[in-house]
XYZ file of C-alpha atoms in Angstrom:
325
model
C 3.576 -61.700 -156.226
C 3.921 -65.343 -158.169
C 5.848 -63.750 -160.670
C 8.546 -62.545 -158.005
C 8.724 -65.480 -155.986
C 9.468 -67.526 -159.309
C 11.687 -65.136 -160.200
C 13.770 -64.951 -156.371
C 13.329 -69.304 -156.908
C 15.131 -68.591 -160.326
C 17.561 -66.338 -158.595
C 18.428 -68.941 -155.576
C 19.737 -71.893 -157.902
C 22.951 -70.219 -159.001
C 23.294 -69.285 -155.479
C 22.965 -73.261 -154.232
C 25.385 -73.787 -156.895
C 27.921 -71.633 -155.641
C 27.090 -72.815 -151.554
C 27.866 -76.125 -153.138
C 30.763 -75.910 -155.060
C 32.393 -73.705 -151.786
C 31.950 -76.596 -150.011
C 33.296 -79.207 -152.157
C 36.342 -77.079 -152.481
C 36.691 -76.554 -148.525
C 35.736 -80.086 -147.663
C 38.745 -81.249 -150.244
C 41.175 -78.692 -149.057
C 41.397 -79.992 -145.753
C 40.650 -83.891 -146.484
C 41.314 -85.896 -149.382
C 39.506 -89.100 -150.631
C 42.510 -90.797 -148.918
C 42.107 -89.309 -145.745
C 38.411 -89.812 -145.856
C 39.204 -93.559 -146.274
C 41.420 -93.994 -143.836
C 38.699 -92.119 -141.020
C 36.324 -94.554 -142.131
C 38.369 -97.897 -142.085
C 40.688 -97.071 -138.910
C 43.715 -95.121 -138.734
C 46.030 -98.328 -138.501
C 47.198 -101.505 -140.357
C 45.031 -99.875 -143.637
C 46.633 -101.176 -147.066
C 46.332 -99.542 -149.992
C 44.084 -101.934 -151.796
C 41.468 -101.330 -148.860
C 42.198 -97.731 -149.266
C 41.126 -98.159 -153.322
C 38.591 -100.459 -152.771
C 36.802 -98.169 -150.283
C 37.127 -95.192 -152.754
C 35.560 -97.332 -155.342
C 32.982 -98.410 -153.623
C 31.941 -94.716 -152.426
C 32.994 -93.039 -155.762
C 35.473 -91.196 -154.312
C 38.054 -92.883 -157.339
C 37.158 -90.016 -160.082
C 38.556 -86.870 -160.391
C 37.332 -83.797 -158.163
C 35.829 -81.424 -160.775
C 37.340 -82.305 -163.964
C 37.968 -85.557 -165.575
C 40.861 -84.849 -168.345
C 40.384 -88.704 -169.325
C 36.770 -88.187 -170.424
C 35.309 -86.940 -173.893
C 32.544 -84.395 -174.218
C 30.424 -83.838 -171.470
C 31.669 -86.504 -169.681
C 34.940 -84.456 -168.141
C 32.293 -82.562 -165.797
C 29.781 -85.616 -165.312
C 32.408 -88.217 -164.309
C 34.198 -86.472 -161.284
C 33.362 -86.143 -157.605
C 31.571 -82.990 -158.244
C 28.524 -84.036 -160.446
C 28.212 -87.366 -158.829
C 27.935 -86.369 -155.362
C 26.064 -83.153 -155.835
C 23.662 -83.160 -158.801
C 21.143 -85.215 -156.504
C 20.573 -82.757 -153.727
C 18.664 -80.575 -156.055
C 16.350 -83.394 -156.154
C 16.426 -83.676 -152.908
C 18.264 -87.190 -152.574
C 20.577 -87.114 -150.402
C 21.950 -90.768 -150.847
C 23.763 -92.977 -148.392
C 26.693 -91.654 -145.775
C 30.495 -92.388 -146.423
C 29.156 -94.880 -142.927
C 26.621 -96.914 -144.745
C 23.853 -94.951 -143.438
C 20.669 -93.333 -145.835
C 21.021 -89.333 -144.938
C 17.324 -89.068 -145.966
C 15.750 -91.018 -143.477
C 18.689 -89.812 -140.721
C 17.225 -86.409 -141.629
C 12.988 -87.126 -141.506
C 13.998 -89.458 -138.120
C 16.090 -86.145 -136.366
C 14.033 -83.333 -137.727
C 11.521 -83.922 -134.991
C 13.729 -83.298 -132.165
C 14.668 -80.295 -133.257
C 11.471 -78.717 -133.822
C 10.660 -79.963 -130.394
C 13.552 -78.017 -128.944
C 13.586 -74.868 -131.203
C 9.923 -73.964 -131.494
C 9.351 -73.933 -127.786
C 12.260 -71.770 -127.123
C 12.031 -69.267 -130.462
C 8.130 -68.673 -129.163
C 8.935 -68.727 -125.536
C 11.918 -66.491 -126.226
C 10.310 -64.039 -128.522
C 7.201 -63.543 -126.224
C 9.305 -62.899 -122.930
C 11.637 -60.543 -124.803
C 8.765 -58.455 -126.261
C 7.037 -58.451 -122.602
C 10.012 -57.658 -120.905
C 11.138 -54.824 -123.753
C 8.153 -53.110 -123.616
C 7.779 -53.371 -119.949
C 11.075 -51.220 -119.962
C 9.777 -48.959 -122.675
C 6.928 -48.435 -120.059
C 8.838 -47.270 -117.483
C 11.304 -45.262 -119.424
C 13.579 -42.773 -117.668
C 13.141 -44.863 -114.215
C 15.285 -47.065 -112.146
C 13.393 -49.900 -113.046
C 14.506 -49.535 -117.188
C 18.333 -48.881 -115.873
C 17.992 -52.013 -113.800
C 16.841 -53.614 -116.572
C 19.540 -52.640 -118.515
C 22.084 -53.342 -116.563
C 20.589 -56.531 -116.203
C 20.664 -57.193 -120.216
C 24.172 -56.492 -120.332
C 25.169 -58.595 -117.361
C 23.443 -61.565 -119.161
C 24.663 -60.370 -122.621
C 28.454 -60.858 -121.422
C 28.017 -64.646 -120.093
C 28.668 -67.214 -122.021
C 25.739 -69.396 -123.243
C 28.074 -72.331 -122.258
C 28.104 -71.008 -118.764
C 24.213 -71.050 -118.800
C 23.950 -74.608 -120.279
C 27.037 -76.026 -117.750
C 25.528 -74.085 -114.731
C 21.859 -74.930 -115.464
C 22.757 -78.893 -115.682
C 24.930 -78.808 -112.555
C 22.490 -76.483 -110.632
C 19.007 -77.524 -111.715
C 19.679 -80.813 -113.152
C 22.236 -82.249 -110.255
C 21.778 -80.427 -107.488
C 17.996 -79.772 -107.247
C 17.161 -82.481 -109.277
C 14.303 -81.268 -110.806
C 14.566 -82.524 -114.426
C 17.566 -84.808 -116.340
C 20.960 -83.955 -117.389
C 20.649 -84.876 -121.182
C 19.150 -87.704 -122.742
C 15.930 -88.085 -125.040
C 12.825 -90.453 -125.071
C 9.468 -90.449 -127.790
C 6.716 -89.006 -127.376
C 5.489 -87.345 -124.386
C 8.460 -88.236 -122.347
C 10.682 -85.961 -123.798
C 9.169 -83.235 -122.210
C 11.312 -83.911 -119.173
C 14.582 -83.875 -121.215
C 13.426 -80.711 -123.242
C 12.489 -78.424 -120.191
C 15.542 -77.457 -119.161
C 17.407 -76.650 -122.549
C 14.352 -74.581 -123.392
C 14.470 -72.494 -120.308
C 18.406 -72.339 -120.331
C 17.677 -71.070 -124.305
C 15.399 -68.540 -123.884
C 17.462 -67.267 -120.266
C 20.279 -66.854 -122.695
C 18.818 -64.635 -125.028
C 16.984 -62.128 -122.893
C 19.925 -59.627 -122.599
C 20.441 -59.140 -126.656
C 17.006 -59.866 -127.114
C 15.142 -57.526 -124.649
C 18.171 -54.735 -125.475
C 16.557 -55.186 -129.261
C 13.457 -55.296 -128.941
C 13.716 -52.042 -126.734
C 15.678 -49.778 -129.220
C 12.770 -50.994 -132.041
C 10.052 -49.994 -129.401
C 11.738 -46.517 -128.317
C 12.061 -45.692 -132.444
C 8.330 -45.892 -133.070
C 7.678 -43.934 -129.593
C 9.336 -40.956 -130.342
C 7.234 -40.592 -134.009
C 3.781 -38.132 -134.755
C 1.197 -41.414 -134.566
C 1.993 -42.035 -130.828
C 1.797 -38.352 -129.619
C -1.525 -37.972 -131.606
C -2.758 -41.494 -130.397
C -1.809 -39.842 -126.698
C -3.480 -36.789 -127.620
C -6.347 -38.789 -128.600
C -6.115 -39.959 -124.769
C -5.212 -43.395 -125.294
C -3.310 -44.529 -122.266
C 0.355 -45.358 -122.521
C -0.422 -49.385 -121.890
C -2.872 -48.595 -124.818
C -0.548 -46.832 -127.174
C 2.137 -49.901 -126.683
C -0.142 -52.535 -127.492
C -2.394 -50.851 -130.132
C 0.194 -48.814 -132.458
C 3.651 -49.244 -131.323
C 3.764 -53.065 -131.006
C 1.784 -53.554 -134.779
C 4.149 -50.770 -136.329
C 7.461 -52.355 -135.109
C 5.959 -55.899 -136.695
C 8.278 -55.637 -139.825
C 12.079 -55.707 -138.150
C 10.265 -58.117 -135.687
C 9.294 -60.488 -138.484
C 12.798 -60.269 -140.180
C 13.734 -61.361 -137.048
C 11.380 -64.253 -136.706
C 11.861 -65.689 -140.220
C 15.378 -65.739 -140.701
C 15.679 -67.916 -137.943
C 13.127 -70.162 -139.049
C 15.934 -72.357 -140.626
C 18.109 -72.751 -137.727
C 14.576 -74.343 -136.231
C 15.009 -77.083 -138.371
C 18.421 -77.599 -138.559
C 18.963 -77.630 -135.212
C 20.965 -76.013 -132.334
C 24.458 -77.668 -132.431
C 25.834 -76.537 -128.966
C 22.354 -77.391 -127.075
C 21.857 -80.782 -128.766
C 25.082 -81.860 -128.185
C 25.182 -80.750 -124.665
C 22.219 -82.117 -123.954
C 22.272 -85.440 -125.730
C 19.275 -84.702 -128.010
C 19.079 -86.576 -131.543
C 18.158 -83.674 -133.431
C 19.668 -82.602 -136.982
C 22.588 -80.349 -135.084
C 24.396 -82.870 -133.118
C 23.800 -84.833 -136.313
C 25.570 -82.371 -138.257
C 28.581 -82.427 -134.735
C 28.860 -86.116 -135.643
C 29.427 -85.817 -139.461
C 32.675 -83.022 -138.948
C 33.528 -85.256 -136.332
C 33.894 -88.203 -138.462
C 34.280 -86.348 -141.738
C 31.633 -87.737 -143.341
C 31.515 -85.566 -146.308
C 28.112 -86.841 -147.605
C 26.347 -85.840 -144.369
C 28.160 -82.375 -143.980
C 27.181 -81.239 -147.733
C 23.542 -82.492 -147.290
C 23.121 -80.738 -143.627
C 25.100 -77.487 -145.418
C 22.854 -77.890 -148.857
C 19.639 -78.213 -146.772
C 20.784 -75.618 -144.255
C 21.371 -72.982 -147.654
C 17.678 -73.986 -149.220
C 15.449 -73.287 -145.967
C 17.538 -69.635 -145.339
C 16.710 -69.028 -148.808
C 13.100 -69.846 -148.318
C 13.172 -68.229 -144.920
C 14.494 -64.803 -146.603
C 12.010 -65.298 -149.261
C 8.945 -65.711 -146.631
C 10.190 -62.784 -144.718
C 9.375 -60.586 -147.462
C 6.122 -62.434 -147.963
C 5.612 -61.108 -144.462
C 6.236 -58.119 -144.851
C 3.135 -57.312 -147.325
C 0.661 -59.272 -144.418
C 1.748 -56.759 -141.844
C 2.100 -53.619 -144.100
C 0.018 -52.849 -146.541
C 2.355 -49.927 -148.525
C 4.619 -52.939 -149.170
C 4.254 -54.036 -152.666
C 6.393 -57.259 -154.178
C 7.303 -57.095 -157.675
């Protein structure tokens, strides 16, 4: 197994590479150095000599990708490229186009985050299993084409109709918990409650539809009508071989999302005022802070890697015919 996660490690750097030269290229199609200025010093009364002053300053004043000035090695390492990009493999992320340092903006927001996204992937994920095999339970009944209906109803919503209607209903109306907003500590709890349960209402429909088909697949195979024959009850046969057997698609599941945990949701933070690394990553396209948008994108690219890489890992803890190599 070390020798094949050193060799998918080996096999993710070219990738990174080609994540980061895509968005160089994008970022530069759409804004140039110039326009990047001109955001950060004020659309009017700019003069050119604040203009070049602010590109030196930032080292936005060398060529893109290739210097035709330079000698040797020089025409890749003195452009844009290199400069701004060679760090983030070593993990420094340097300052902001604003003055600010991008690695301690990113250890400071991290924690909201995880505050918001681990209650609501765990919340989530145990309320669409329940509810899935619940239905799986009562196959063939009203109760499983009420619940069906029911997914697709919430499936066709809008999650900004959830997050809109939950603030106005439970937030201004019944007053139960805050709009949006943030404190430390323990007192966040009262600003994370409702984006949590607005979160996890969200995803029941696709979620609970998913988990279902998964469950109705391993129903129909020889282990559960011998575990029957056996006379297991169906509760029994659920919990003991259907629910362990349907563990791998559940885990791919699971750990591909594990980066969007730390990065952040960007419609719920911003919605809900929450410092977290998505409405960080809002503000930088906002203000076209390229610095901040290729660090977010560059760490965003490393932790799916790693979250692809651990989902394989997985995979051998909850089956043992899997074999990495």
């Amino acid at each position: 197994m070390i020798y094949y996660i050193i060799r998918r490690l080996l096999y993710a750097f070219p990738i990174l590479v080609g994540i980061n030269i895509l968005t160089f290229v994008l970022f530069f199609i759409v804004n140039s150095p110039n326009d990047m200025a001109r955001m950060q010093l004020g659309q009017k009364h700019v003069t050119p000599e604040a203009i070049a002053n602010w590109k030196h300053q930032h080292g936005y004043d060398r060529p893109l990708l290739w210097n035709e000035q330079a000698q040797g090695g020089a025409k890749i390492t003195e452009t844009i490229f290199y400069q701004k990009s060679v760090g983030l493999f070593l993990f420094r992320f340097g300052v902001s186009d604003s003055g600010r340092n991008i690695g301690a903006d990113i250890q400071q927001r991290m924690w909201p985050s995880l505050a918001l996204a681990m209650p609501s992937l765990v919340v989530g994920l145990l309320t669409n299993i329940g509810f899935a095999l619940l239905m799986v339970l009562f196959r063939g009944s009203y109760l499983e084409f009420g619940g069906l209906v029911l997914c697709v109803v919430l499936m066709s919503i809008s999650s900004l109709f959830y997050i809109i209607g939950g603030q106005f209903v439970i937030g201004k109306l019944l007053k139960l918990v805050p709009i949006s907003g943030y404190d430390e500590g323990f007192g966040a709890l009262k600003f994370l409650i409702l984006p949590v349960v607005i979160g996890v209402f969200s995803g029941i429909g696709s979620g609970v539809r998913w988990y279902r088909t998964l469950f109705l697949e391993e129903v129909g195979k020889d282990y559960v009508r011998t575990a029957r024959a056996k006379g297991l009850t169906e509760t029994q046969t659920l919990f003991r071989h259907v629910l362990p057997n349907a563990m791998i698609p559940i885990l791919t599941g699971v750990v591909v999302v594990l980066p969007l945990l730390f990065m952040g949701s960007l419609i719920m933070e911003s919605f809900f005022s929450i410092p977290g690394l998505g409405s960080y990553t809002i503000d930088a396209i906002n203000s076209q802070d390229f610095a901040m948008v290729r660090a977010m994108v560059f760490l965003g690219s490393i932790l799916y890697v790693l979250g692809l890489l651990l989902t394989d890992i997985s995979y051998t803890l909850v089956d043992p015919r899997v074999r990495l190599s």
